[in-house]
Tab-separated table of C-alpha atoms in Angstrom:
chain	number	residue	atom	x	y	z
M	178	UNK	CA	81.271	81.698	94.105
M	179	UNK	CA	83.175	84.983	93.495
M	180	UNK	CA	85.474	84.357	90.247
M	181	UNK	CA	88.879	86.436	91.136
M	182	UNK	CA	89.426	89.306	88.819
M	183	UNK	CA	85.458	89.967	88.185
M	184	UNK	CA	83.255	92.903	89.987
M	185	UNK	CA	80.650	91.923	91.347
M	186	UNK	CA	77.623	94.031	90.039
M	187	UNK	CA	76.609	97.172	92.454
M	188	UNK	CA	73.164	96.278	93.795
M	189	UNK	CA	71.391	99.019	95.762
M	190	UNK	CA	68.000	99.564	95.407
M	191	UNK	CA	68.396	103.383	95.346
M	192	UNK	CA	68.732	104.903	91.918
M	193	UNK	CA	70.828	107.791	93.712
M	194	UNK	CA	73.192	105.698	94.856
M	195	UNK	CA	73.660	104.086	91.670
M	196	UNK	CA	73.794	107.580	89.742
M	197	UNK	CA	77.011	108.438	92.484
M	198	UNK	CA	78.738	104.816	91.555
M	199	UNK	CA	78.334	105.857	88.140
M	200	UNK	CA	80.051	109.383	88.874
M	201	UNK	CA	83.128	107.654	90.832
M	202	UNK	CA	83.444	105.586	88.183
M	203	UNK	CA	83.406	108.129	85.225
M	204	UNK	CA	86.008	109.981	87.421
M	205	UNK	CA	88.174	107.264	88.192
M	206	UNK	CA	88.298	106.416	84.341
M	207	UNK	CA	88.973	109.958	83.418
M	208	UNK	CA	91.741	109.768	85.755
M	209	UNK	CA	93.265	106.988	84.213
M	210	UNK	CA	93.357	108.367	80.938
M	211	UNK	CA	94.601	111.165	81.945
M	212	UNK	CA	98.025	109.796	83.401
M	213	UNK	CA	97.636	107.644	80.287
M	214	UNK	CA	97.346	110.733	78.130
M	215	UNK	CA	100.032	112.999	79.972
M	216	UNK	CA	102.361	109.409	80.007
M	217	UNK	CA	102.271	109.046	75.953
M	218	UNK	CA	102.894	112.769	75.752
M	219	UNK	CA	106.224	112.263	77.497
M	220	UNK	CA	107.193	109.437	75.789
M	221	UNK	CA	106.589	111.536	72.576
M	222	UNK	CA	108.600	114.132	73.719
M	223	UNK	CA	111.007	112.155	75.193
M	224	UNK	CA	111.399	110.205	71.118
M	225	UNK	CA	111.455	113.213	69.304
M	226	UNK	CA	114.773	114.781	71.269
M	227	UNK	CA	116.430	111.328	70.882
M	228	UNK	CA	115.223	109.866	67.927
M	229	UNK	CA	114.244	112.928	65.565
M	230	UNK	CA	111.385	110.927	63.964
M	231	UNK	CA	111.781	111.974	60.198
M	232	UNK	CA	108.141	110.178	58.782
M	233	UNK	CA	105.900	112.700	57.705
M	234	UNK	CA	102.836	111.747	59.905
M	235	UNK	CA	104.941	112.518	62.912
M	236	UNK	CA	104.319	116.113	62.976
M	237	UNK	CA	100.375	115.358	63.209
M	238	UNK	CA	100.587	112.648	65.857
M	239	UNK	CA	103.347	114.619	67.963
M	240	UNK	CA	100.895	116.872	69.626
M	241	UNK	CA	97.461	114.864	69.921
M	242	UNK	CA	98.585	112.912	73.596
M	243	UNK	CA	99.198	116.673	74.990
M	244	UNK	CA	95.539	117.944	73.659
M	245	UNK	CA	94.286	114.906	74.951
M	246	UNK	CA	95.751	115.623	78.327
M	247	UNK	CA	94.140	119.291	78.448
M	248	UNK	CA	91.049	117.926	77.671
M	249	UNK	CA	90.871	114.726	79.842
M	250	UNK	CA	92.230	117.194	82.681
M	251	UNK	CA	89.430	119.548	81.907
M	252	UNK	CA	86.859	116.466	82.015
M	253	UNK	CA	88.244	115.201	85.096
M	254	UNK	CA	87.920	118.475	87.536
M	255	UNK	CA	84.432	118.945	85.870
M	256	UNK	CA	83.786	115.686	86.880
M	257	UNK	CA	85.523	115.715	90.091
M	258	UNK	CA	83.632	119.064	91.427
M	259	UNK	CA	80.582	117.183	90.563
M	260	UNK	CA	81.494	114.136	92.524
M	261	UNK	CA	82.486	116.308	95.477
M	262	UNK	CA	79.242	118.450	95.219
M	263	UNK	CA	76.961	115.182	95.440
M	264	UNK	CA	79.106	113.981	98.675
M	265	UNK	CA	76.487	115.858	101.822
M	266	UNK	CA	78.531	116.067	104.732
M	267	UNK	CA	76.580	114.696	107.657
M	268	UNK	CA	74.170	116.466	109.850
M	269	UNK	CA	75.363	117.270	113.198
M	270	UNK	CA	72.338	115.433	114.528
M	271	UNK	CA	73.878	111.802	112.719
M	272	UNK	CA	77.044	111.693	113.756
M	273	UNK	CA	78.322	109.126	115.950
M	274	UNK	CA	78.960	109.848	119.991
M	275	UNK	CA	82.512	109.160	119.983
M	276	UNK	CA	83.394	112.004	117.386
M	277	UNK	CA	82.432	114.574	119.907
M	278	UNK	CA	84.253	113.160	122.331
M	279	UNK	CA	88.090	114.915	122.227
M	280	UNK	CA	91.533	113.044	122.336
């Protein structure tokens, strides 16, 4: 039985298919701390204008989310151009009949 909530593990017997699940993954993480990054930034920004935090590691901690962001947004179009570099388009030769067939 499948338990709700869990993956199931990707089983393909191809170790390129496997490297490209590995990819989309990396990518879809990267994506997700990047809104996470870019979010805490705002909220950062967002407490300093209406707090004024006054604690003296706040000037250290005030900028890391936004130099997290440039980097996770660096990682994830390297990552991204490599995912969309792997993806062949398919030979003229494989595609289906009823694509050449107009509307």
């Amino acid at each position: 039985m499948r338990t709700l909530g869990r993956r199931l593990p990707i089983s393909c017997p191809t170790w390129r298919h496997h490297g490209q699940a590995r990819l989309i993954r990396a990518v879809q993480w990267t994506g997700r701390l990047l809104c996470w990054s870019l979010a805490t930034g705002m909220t950062t920004a967002a407490t300093e204008l209406l707090v004024t935090p006054q604690a003296n590691w706040w000037p250290a901690l005030r900028p890391l989310p936004w130099y997290l962001t440039c980097l996770t947004a660096l990682t994830w179009a390297i990552l991204r151009a490599r995912e969309k570099a792997a993806q062949h388009p398919p030979d003229d030769d494989t595609l289906p009949n009823h694509w050449d067939q107009g509307a």
